[in-house]
mmCIF file of C-alpha atoms and ligand atoms in Angstrom:
data_model
loop_
_atom_site.group_PDB
_atom_site.id
_atom_site.type_symbol
_atom_site.label_atom_id
_atom_site.label_comp_id
_atom_site.label_asym_id
_atom_site.label_seq_id
_atom_site.Cartn_x
_atom_site.Cartn_y
_atom_site.Cartn_z
ATOM 1 C CA MET A 1 -3.372 -17.578 -4.557
ATOM 2 C CA LYS A 2 -6.171 -18.200 -2.057
ATOM 3 C CA HIS A 3 -5.311 -15.294 0.279
ATOM 4 C CA LEU A 4 -3.297 -12.080 -0.028
ATOM 5 C CA ILE A 5 -1.193 -11.840 3.113
ATOM 6 C CA SER A 6 2.259 -10.691 2.035
ATOM 7 C CA CYS A 7 4.037 -9.352 -1.043
ATOM 8 C CA LYS A 8 6.500 -12.231 -0.586
ATOM 9 C CA GLN A 9 3.793 -14.347 -2.252
ATOM 10 C CA TYR A 10 4.824 -12.828 -5.602
ATOM 11 C CA ASP A 11 7.974 -14.377 -6.955
ATOM 12 C CA ASN A 12 8.386 -12.691 -10.317
ATOM 13 C CA HIS A 13 7.459 -9.430 -11.979
ATOM 14 C CA GLU A 14 5.555 -11.162 -14.782
ATOM 15 C CA GLN A 15 2.841 -12.059 -12.254
ATOM 16 C CA LEU A 16 2.503 -8.403 -11.333
ATOM 17 C CA ASP A 17 2.638 -7.081 -14.883
ATOM 18 C CA GLY A 18 -0.039 -9.582 -15.911
ATOM 19 C CA PHE A 19 -2.166 -8.558 -12.952
ATOM 20 C CA PHE A 20 -1.796 -4.846 -13.761
ATOM 21 C CA SER A 21 -2.969 -5.459 -17.349
ATOM 22 C CA ARG A 22 -5.988 -7.322 -16.005
ATOM 23 C CA VAL A 23 -6.677 -4.469 -13.580
ATOM 24 C CA GLU A 24 -6.698 -2.011 -16.492
ATOM 25 C CA GLU A 25 -9.021 -4.291 -18.409
ATOM 26 C CA ALA A 26 -11.383 -4.725 -15.412
ATOM 27 C CA ASN A 27 -11.604 -0.963 -14.967
ATOM 28 C CA LYS A 28 -12.281 -0.105 -18.597
ATOM 29 C CA ILE A 29 -15.561 1.677 -18.832
ATOM 30 C CA ARG A 30 -17.663 -0.288 -21.279
ATOM 31 C CA TYR A 31 -20.395 1.130 -23.472
ATOM 32 C CA ARG A 32 -23.131 -0.630 -25.379
ATOM 33 C CA GLU A 33 -25.155 1.387 -27.875
ATOM 34 C CA GLY A 34 -23.820 4.569 -26.301
ATOM 35 C CA ILE A 35 -24.928 3.604 -22.786
ATOM 36 C CA ARG A 36 -22.361 3.354 -20.002
ATOM 37 C CA LEU A 37 -22.438 -0.152 -18.556
ATOM 38 C CA PRO A 38 -21.858 -0.982 -14.899
ATOM 39 C CA PHE A 39 -18.768 -3.030 -14.026
ATOM 40 C CA GLY A 40 -20.904 -6.096 -14.164
ATOM 41 C CA HIS A 41 -21.916 -8.634 -11.629
ATOM 42 C CA VAL A 42 -18.619 -10.253 -10.829
ATOM 43 C CA ALA A 43 -19.423 -10.100 -7.112
ATOM 44 C CA LYS A 44 -23.187 -10.655 -7.353
ATOM 45 C CA ASP A 45 -24.368 -12.708 -4.357
ATOM 46 C CA LYS A 46 -20.929 -12.350 -2.736
ATOM 47 C CA ILE A 47 -20.398 -10.785 0.672
ATOM 48 C CA MET A 48 -17.254 -8.974 1.765
ATOM 49 C CA ALA A 49 -16.581 -8.410 5.482
ATOM 50 C CA THR A 50 -14.321 -5.478 6.312
ATOM 51 C CA LEU A 51 -12.988 -6.308 9.747
ATOM 52 C CA PHE A 52 -10.876 -3.363 10.894
ATOM 53 C CA TYR A 53 -9.271 -3.338 14.346
ATOM 54 C CA GLU A 54 -7.386 -0.138 13.450
ATOM 55 C CA PRO A 55 -8.561 3.138 11.870
ATOM 56 C CA SER A 56 -8.748 3.488 8.103
ATOM 57 C CA THR A 57 -10.158 5.863 5.522
ATOM 58 C CA ARG A 58 -8.865 4.928 2.088
ATOM 59 C CA THR A 59 -8.334 1.194 2.439
ATOM 60 C CA ARG A 60 -11.745 0.356 3.862
ATOM 61 C CA PHE A 61 -13.728 2.807 1.743
ATOM 62 C CA SER A 62 -11.996 1.789 -1.474
ATOM 63 C CA PHE A 63 -12.533 -1.932 -0.817
ATOM 64 C CA GLU A 64 -16.176 -1.297 -0.014
ATOM 65 C CA THR A 65 -16.618 0.944 -3.074
ATOM 66 C CA ALA A 66 -14.993 -1.713 -5.250
ATOM 67 C CA MET A 67 -17.355 -4.354 -3.899
ATOM 68 C CA HIS A 68 -20.407 -2.167 -4.518
ATOM 69 C CA LYS A 69 -19.265 -1.390 -8.065
ATOM 70 C CA LEU A 70 -18.941 -5.107 -8.748
ATOM 71 C CA GLY A 71 -22.501 -5.763 -7.589
ATOM 72 C CA GLY A 72 -21.556 -7.355 -4.252
ATOM 73 C CA ASN A 73 -22.524 -6.615 -0.667
ATOM 74 C CA VAL A 74 -20.556 -5.492 2.360
ATOM 75 C CA ILE A 75 -20.754 -6.157 6.096
ATOM 76 C CA SER A 76 -18.434 -4.021 8.123
ATOM 77 C CA SER A 77 -16.885 -3.439 11.513
ATOM 78 C CA ASP A 78 -14.760 -0.311 11.358
ATOM 79 C CA SER A 79 -13.796 -0.426 15.058
ATOM 80 C CA ALA A 80 -13.645 -4.169 15.570
ATOM 81 C CA GLY A 81 -11.376 -3.815 18.603
ATOM 82 C CA GLN A 82 -14.159 -1.951 20.370
ATOM 83 C CA PHE A 83 -17.356 -3.192 18.783
ATOM 84 C CA SER A 84 -16.745 -6.837 17.900
ATOM 85 C CA SER A 85 -16.619 -9.639 20.472
ATOM 86 C CA HIS A 86 -12.872 -8.921 20.678
ATOM 87 C CA ALA A 87 -13.873 -6.439 23.397
ATOM 88 C CA LYS A 88 -15.277 -9.398 25.375
ATOM 89 C CA GLY A 89 -12.062 -11.374 24.932
ATOM 90 C CA GLU A 90 -12.821 -13.395 21.791
ATOM 91 C CA SER A 91 -9.741 -14.615 19.905
ATOM 92 C CA LEU A 92 -9.056 -13.524 16.333
ATOM 93 C CA GLU A 93 -9.245 -17.172 15.264
ATOM 94 C CA ASP A 94 -12.767 -17.590 16.658
ATOM 95 C CA THR A 95 -13.935 -14.339 15.064
ATOM 96 C CA ILE A 96 -12.560 -15.375 11.671
ATOM 97 C CA GLN A 97 -14.223 -18.807 11.863
ATOM 98 C CA VAL A 98 -17.566 -17.190 12.600
ATOM 99 C CA VAL A 99 -17.321 -14.364 10.043
ATOM 100 C CA SER A 100 -16.286 -16.971 7.440
ATOM 101 C CA GLN A 101 -19.772 -18.455 7.752
ATOM 102 C CA TYR A 102 -21.205 -15.128 6.560
ATOM 103 C CA ALA A 103 -18.676 -13.653 4.152
ATOM 104 C CA ASP A 104 -16.831 -14.926 1.057
ATOM 105 C CA VAL A 105 -13.930 -12.567 1.603
ATOM 106 C CA ILE A 106 -12.604 -10.912 4.760
ATOM 107 C CA VAL A 107 -10.554 -7.741 4.471
ATOM 108 C CA LEU A 108 -8.661 -7.607 7.751
ATOM 109 C CA ARG A 109 -6.722 -4.788 9.409
ATOM 110 C CA HIS A 110 -5.163 -5.582 12.759
ATOM 111 C CA PRO A 111 -2.540 -3.973 15.025
ATOM 112 C CA GLU A 112 -0.484 -7.183 15.388
ATOM 113 C CA LYS A 113 2.136 -8.230 12.863
ATOM 114 C CA GLY A 114 1.266 -11.737 11.651
ATOM 115 C CA ALA A 115 -2.482 -11.402 12.374
ATOM 116 C CA ALA A 116 -3.461 -11.830 8.711
ATOM 117 C CA GLN A 117 -1.484 -15.072 8.472
ATOM 118 C CA ARG A 118 -3.162 -16.333 11.654
ATOM 119 C CA ALA A 119 -6.537 -15.518 10.093
ATOM 120 C CA ALA A 120 -5.613 -17.390 6.894
ATOM 121 C CA ASP A 121 -4.499 -20.412 8.941
ATOM 122 C CA VAL A 122 -8.055 -20.751 10.232
ATOM 123 C CA GLN A 123 -9.011 -22.135 6.765
ATOM 124 C CA GLY A 124 -12.160 -20.052 6.398
ATOM 125 C CA SER A 125 -12.930 -17.374 3.805
ATOM 126 C CA ILE A 126 -10.477 -15.580 1.527
ATOM 127 C CA ILE A 127 -8.341 -13.262 3.682
ATOM 128 C CA ILE A 128 -6.965 -9.991 2.331
ATOM 129 C CA ASN A 129 -4.397 -8.332 4.576
ATOM 130 C CA ALA A 130 -5.290 -4.636 4.846
ATOM 131 C CA GLY A 131 -2.366 -3.974 7.206
ATOM 132 C CA ASP A 132 -1.005 -6.061 10.101
ATOM 133 C CA GLY A 133 0.785 -3.883 12.663
ATOM 134 C CA ASP A 134 4.217 -2.896 11.420
ATOM 135 C CA GLY A 135 4.266 -5.950 9.157
ATOM 136 C CA GLU A 136 2.839 -5.508 5.678
ATOM 137 C CA HIS A 137 0.115 -3.822 3.653
ATOM 138 C CA PRO A 138 0.205 -5.668 0.332
ATOM 139 C CA THR A 139 -2.762 -4.029 -1.423
ATOM 140 C CA GLN A 140 -1.275 -0.587 -0.754
ATOM 141 C CA ALA A 141 2.020 -1.701 -2.294
ATOM 142 C CA LEU A 142 0.191 -3.064 -5.336
ATOM 143 C CA LEU A 143 -1.568 0.242 -5.852
ATOM 144 C CA ASP A 144 1.666 2.162 -5.293
ATOM 145 C CA LEU A 145 3.497 0.104 -7.878
ATOM 146 C CA TYR A 146 0.560 0.367 -10.277
ATOM 147 C CA THR A 147 0.622 4.170 -9.895
ATOM 148 C CA ILE A 148 4.328 4.206 -10.799
ATOM 149 C CA LYS A 149 3.805 1.822 -13.708
ATOM 150 C CA LYS A 150 0.931 3.859 -15.114
ATOM 151 C CA ARG A 151 2.932 7.089 -14.960
ATOM 152 C CA PHE A 152 6.268 5.844 -16.300
ATOM 153 C CA ASN A 153 5.104 2.806 -18.244
ATOM 154 C CA LYS A 154 7.845 0.767 -16.554
ATOM 155 C CA ILE A 155 9.340 -0.151 -13.191
ATOM 156 C CA ASP A 156 12.726 -1.457 -14.355
ATOM 157 C CA GLY A 157 15.495 1.072 -13.836
ATOM 158 C CA MET A 158 13.453 3.398 -11.614
ATOM 159 C CA ARG A 159 15.089 5.264 -8.753
ATOM 160 C CA VAL A 160 12.687 5.161 -5.833
ATOM 161 C CA ALA A 161 13.205 7.208 -2.653
ATOM 162 C CA LEU A 162 11.481 5.812 0.434
ATOM 163 C CA ILE A 163 11.321 8.450 3.137
ATOM 164 C CA GLY A 164 10.171 8.548 6.752
ATOM 165 C CA ASP A 165 9.494 5.854 9.300
ATOM 166 C CA LEU A 166 11.052 2.968 7.387
ATOM 167 C CA ALA A 167 11.159 0.863 10.540
ATOM 168 C CA HIS A 168 7.394 0.747 11.099
ATOM 169 C CA SER A 169 5.754 1.649 7.777
ATOM 170 C CA ARG A 170 4.031 -1.501 6.553
ATOM 171 C CA THR A 171 3.329 0.109 3.174
ATOM 172 C CA ILE A 172 7.066 0.576 2.661
ATOM 173 C CA HIS A 173 7.837 -2.986 3.769
ATOM 174 C CA SER A 174 5.433 -4.410 1.191
ATOM 175 C CA LEU A 175 6.643 -2.034 -1.516
ATOM 176 C CA VAL A 176 10.258 -3.069 -0.951
ATOM 177 C CA TYR A 177 9.331 -6.716 -1.614
ATOM 178 C CA LEU A 178 7.606 -5.778 -4.885
ATOM 179 C CA LEU A 179 10.345 -3.439 -6.113
ATOM 180 C CA GLY A 180 12.860 -6.235 -5.550
ATOM 181 C CA LEU A 181 11.232 -8.213 -8.366
ATOM 182 C CA TYR A 182 12.228 -5.701 -11.071
ATOM 183 C CA LYS A 183 15.516 -5.109 -12.872
ATOM 184 C CA ASN A 184 17.951 -2.313 -12.075
ATOM 185 C CA VAL A 185 15.691 -0.642 -9.564
ATOM 186 C CA GLU A 186 17.574 1.585 -7.157
ATOM 187 C CA ILE A 187 16.152 2.285 -3.712
ATOM 188 C CA LEU A 188 17.155 5.374 -1.739
ATOM 189 C CA LEU A 189 16.301 5.051 1.931
ATOM 190 C CA ALA A 190 15.959 8.324 3.849
ATOM 191 C CA SER A 191 15.189 8.269 7.565
ATOM 192 C CA PRO A 192 16.692 9.082 10.947
ATOM 193 C CA LYS A 193 19.069 6.237 11.866
ATOM 194 C CA GLU A 194 16.790 4.804 14.554
ATOM 195 C CA PHE A 195 13.952 4.524 12.010
ATOM 196 C CA SER A 196 15.903 2.529 9.405
ATOM 197 C CA LEU A 197 14.479 -0.355 7.401
ATOM 198 C CA PRO A 198 14.294 -3.583 9.490
ATOM 199 C CA GLU A 199 17.143 -6.079 9.134
ATOM 200 C CA GLN A 200 14.897 -8.671 7.467
ATOM 201 C CA LEU A 201 14.171 -6.293 4.576
ATOM 202 C CA ILE A 202 17.800 -5.235 4.242
ATOM 203 C CA SER A 203 18.772 -8.916 3.924
ATOM 204 C CA HIS A 204 16.054 -9.334 1.314
ATOM 205 C CA LEU A 205 17.492 -6.475 -0.757
ATOM 206 C CA PHE A 206 20.968 -8.043 -0.574
ATOM 207 C CA GLU A 207 19.565 -11.426 -1.542
ATOM 208 C CA LYS A 208 17.726 -9.967 -4.551
ATOM 209 C CA ARG A 209 20.808 -7.891 -5.463
ATOM 210 C CA VAL A 210 18.819 -4.663 -5.422
ATOM 211 C CA ARG A 211 20.938 -1.516 -5.362
ATOM 212 C CA PHE A 212 20.072 0.532 -2.303
ATOM 213 C CA ALA A 213 21.655 3.151 -0.069
ATOM 214 C CA PRO A 214 20.706 4.800 3.219
ATOM 215 C CA TRP A 215 20.666 8.617 3.352
ATOM 216 C CA TYR A 216 20.466 10.541 6.591
ATOM 217 C CA ASP A 217 20.012 13.893 4.893
ATOM 218 C CA LEU A 218 16.868 14.311 2.819
ATOM 219 C CA ARG A 219 17.960 17.358 0.816
ATOM 220 C CA LYS A 220 21.300 15.792 -0.054
ATOM 221 C CA MET A 221 19.490 12.664 -1.182
ATOM 222 C CA LEU A 222 17.117 14.639 -3.425
ATOM 223 C CA LEU A 223 19.974 16.642 -4.890
ATOM 224 C CA GLU A 224 22.490 13.836 -5.452
ATOM 225 C CA GLY A 225 20.235 10.776 -5.735
ATOM 226 C CA ARG A 226 17.838 12.338 -8.304
ATOM 227 C CA PRO A 227 14.936 9.936 -7.595
ATOM 228 C CA ASP A 228 12.068 9.416 -10.060
ATOM 229 C CA VAL A 229 9.678 8.543 -7.259
ATOM 230 C CA ILE A 230 9.546 10.338 -3.911
ATOM 231 C CA TYR A 231 7.529 8.200 -1.489
ATOM 232 C CA LEU A 232 6.888 9.832 1.890
ATOM 233 C CA THR A 233 5.440 8.269 5.033
ATOM 234 C CA ARG A 234 4.381 9.531 8.438
ATOM 235 C CA LEU A 235 5.939 8.691 11.782
ATOM 236 C CA GLN A 236 3.917 5.704 13.031
ATOM 237 C CA LYS A 237 3.414 7.153 16.525
ATOM 238 C CA GLU A 238 1.047 4.381 17.626
ATOM 239 C CA ARG A 239 3.780 1.748 17.105
ATOM 240 C CA ILE A 240 6.630 3.561 18.821
ATOM 241 C CA PRO A 241 7.583 3.553 22.502
ATOM 242 C CA PRO A 242 7.135 7.109 23.906
ATOM 243 C CA ALA A 243 10.877 7.394 24.680
ATOM 244 C CA MET A 244 11.641 7.249 20.935
ATOM 245 C CA LEU A 245 9.195 10.050 20.147
ATOM 246 C CA ILE A 246 11.093 12.851 21.837
ATOM 247 C CA ASN A 247 13.503 13.421 18.990
ATOM 248 C CA GLU A 248 11.191 15.787 17.074
ATOM 249 C CA PRO A 249 13.939 18.076 15.668
ATOM 250 C CA GLU A 250 15.725 15.084 14.116
ATOM 251 C CA TRP A 251 12.433 13.984 12.631
ATOM 252 C CA SER A 252 11.643 17.383 11.101
ATOM 253 C CA LYS A 253 14.783 17.050 8.918
ATOM 254 C CA PHE A 254 12.838 14.469 6.920
ATOM 255 C CA SER A 255 9.852 16.630 6.112
ATOM 256 C CA PHE A 256 9.085 17.804 2.612
ATOM 257 C CA GLY A 257 7.913 21.280 1.591
ATOM 258 C CA ASN A 258 8.587 23.989 -1.011
ATOM 259 C CA ASP A 259 12.378 23.986 -0.482
ATOM 260 C CA GLU A 260 12.592 20.238 -1.080
ATOM 261 C CA LEU A 261 10.213 20.473 -4.045
ATOM 262 C CA GLU A 262 12.735 22.694 -5.814
ATOM 263 C CA LEU A 263 15.262 19.850 -5.714
ATOM 264 C CA VAL A 264 12.965 17.325 -7.364
ATOM 265 C CA LYS A 265 13.205 16.354 -11.043
ATOM 266 C CA GLU A 266 10.599 17.855 -13.364
ATOM 267 C CA ASP A 267 9.165 14.469 -14.347
ATOM 268 C CA ALA A 268 9.303 12.836 -10.900
ATOM 269 C CA ILE A 269 6.215 11.917 -8.885
ATOM 270 C CA ILE A 270 5.557 12.551 -5.197
ATOM 271 C CA MET A 271 3.620 9.816 -3.415
ATOM 272 C CA HIS A 272 2.266 9.245 0.092
ATOM 273 C CA PRO A 273 -0.013 6.416 1.299
ATOM 274 C CA LEU A 274 -1.733 8.942 3.609
ATOM 275 C CA PRO A 275 -2.655 9.998 6.217
ATOM 276 C CA ARG A 276 0.039 12.676 6.292
ATOM 277 C CA LEU A 277 1.219 14.609 9.279
ATOM 278 C CA LYS A 278 3.870 17.346 9.303
ATOM 279 C CA GLU A 279 6.229 15.450 6.961
ATOM 280 C CA LEU A 280 4.445 16.653 3.823
ATOM 281 C CA ALA A 281 3.401 20.305 3.608
ATOM 282 C CA THR A 282 0.050 21.110 2.011
ATOM 283 C CA CYS A 283 1.752 23.661 -0.290
ATOM 284 C CA VAL A 284 3.058 20.661 -2.285
ATOM 285 C CA ASP A 285 -0.495 19.499 -3.122
ATOM 286 C CA LYS A 286 -0.946 21.819 -6.109
ATOM 287 C CA ASP A 287 2.284 20.754 -7.772
ATOM 288 C CA LYS A 288 1.770 18.632 -10.872
ATOM 289 C CA ARG A 289 4.195 16.043 -9.507
ATOM 290 C CA ALA A 290 2.025 15.370 -6.443
ATOM 291 C CA VAL A 291 -0.156 12.297 -7.030
ATOM 292 C CA TYR A 292 -1.155 11.331 -3.477
ATOM 293 C CA LEU A 293 -4.562 13.047 -3.458
ATOM 294 C CA ASN A 294 -5.613 12.089 -6.953
ATOM 295 C CA GLU A 295 -3.869 9.525 -9.201
ATOM 296 C CA GLN A 296 -2.634 7.335 -6.331
ATOM 297 C CA VAL A 297 -6.092 7.275 -4.718
ATOM 298 C CA ARG A 298 -7.787 6.401 -8.027
ATOM 299 C CA CYS A 299 -5.263 3.625 -8.574
ATOM 300 C CA GLY A 300 -6.230 2.280 -5.123
ATOM 301 C CA LEU A 301 -9.798 1.788 -6.223
ATOM 302 C CA GLU A 302 -8.752 0.266 -9.550
ATOM 303 C CA ILE A 303 -6.427 -2.220 -7.869
ATOM 304 C CA ARG A 304 -9.090 -3.309 -5.392
ATOM 305 C CA ILE A 305 -11.643 -3.780 -8.176
ATOM 306 C CA GLY A 306 -9.051 -5.879 -10.040
ATOM 307 C CA LEU A 307 -8.172 -7.878 -6.940
ATOM 308 C CA LEU A 308 -11.761 -8.743 -6.141
ATOM 309 C CA CYS A 309 -12.295 -9.762 -9.783
ATOM 310 C CA SER A 310 -9.289 -12.099 -9.524
ATOM 311 C CA PHE A 311 -10.494 -13.607 -6.264
ATOM 312 C CA PHE A 312 -14.005 -14.103 -7.637
ATOM 313 C CA LYS A 313 -12.467 -15.533 -10.832
ATOM 314 C CA ASP A 314 -14.094 -13.202 -13.315
ATOM 315 C CA THR A 315 -13.755 -14.912 -16.673
ATOM 316 C CA THR A 316 -13.516 -11.548 -18.450
ATOM 317 C CA LEU A 317 -10.228 -10.860 -16.650
HETATM 318 C C1 NCD B 1 -1.275 3.377 5.733
HETATM 319 C C2 NCD B 1 -1.453 2.251 6.723
HETATM 320 O O1 NCD B 1 -2.531 2.076 7.310
HETATM 321 O O2 NCD B 1 -0.498 1.526 6.880
HETATM 322 N N1 NCD B 1 -2.467 3.970 5.313
HETATM 323 C C3 NCD B 1 -3.155 3.440 4.271
HETATM 324 O O3 NCD B 1 -3.622 2.332 4.324
HETATM 325 N N2 NCD B 1 -3.259 4.169 3.156
HETATM 326 C C4 NCD B 1 -0.258 4.352 6.137
HETATM 327 C C5 NCD B 1 -0.273 4.915 7.506
HETATM 328 O O4 NCD B 1 -1.154 4.643 8.338
HETATM 329 O O5 NCD B 1 0.629 5.681 7.790
#
């Protein structure tokens, strides 16, 4: 795999399971004679460019932290839409060709679906898609799946509830592709009707024979569906025409707080890619089932360390 653009690039779960084992191995803290060793120099003399045309906290910081831990260097534009030559009218293709002369890997976030593929088509550096509009966000899905795998020690047979703006959430789109590679996974889709999963993903679920069902009532879904994983997402306001935003009361039916928490299984986990808005109340944070501010974030760093090791072909992996 030269680039990571879409979760459709994975065609079986063995690839993912193998990758997750290598991620665990790459993140093992090593000691020699009682002294904690750094992660090594996998990325020594390598440069990563984080080229972000949209805001980010976790994705950019965790990629940059991963690169630093691996002994590499980072060049960064966190507001590329405003501060790169894009503002002067430069095309994405030209920018990628130029940045490829400086950096070995480009982590790209862009508001347009398909932008990461366009960047990869330029034939420059390694491209990692860090979110392309309402398309995909493959590294988030890898870390989400890894979080589930670490907690339950399996993915097969899991009941996963995907809640919120299923139409525009790129993290959900990528996660759906990955979940479809496992056996007997059941996906519960909870959203207002007009924010349902796009047709292309529904067809994919049919094709992969994944059991799934839409729910238009969150509490009923929690009570009757008994999911193991509750995965919440925010309304992607920046991707929605203003006319669709007026239905706030309908939207509030899909928010999660203390009352919903009571309906959740004791051993379930509650996930969110963050940032959260009103759909996930802060009172849930202290619950032992909530992993979005701790475990899930740590897994994000681990996955990105593992990914960079794979791209830089670390022989210890
Ligand atoms: C997500 C994204 O950018 O798609 N955030 C993230 O990377 N963790 C989710 C979101 O913005 O809602």
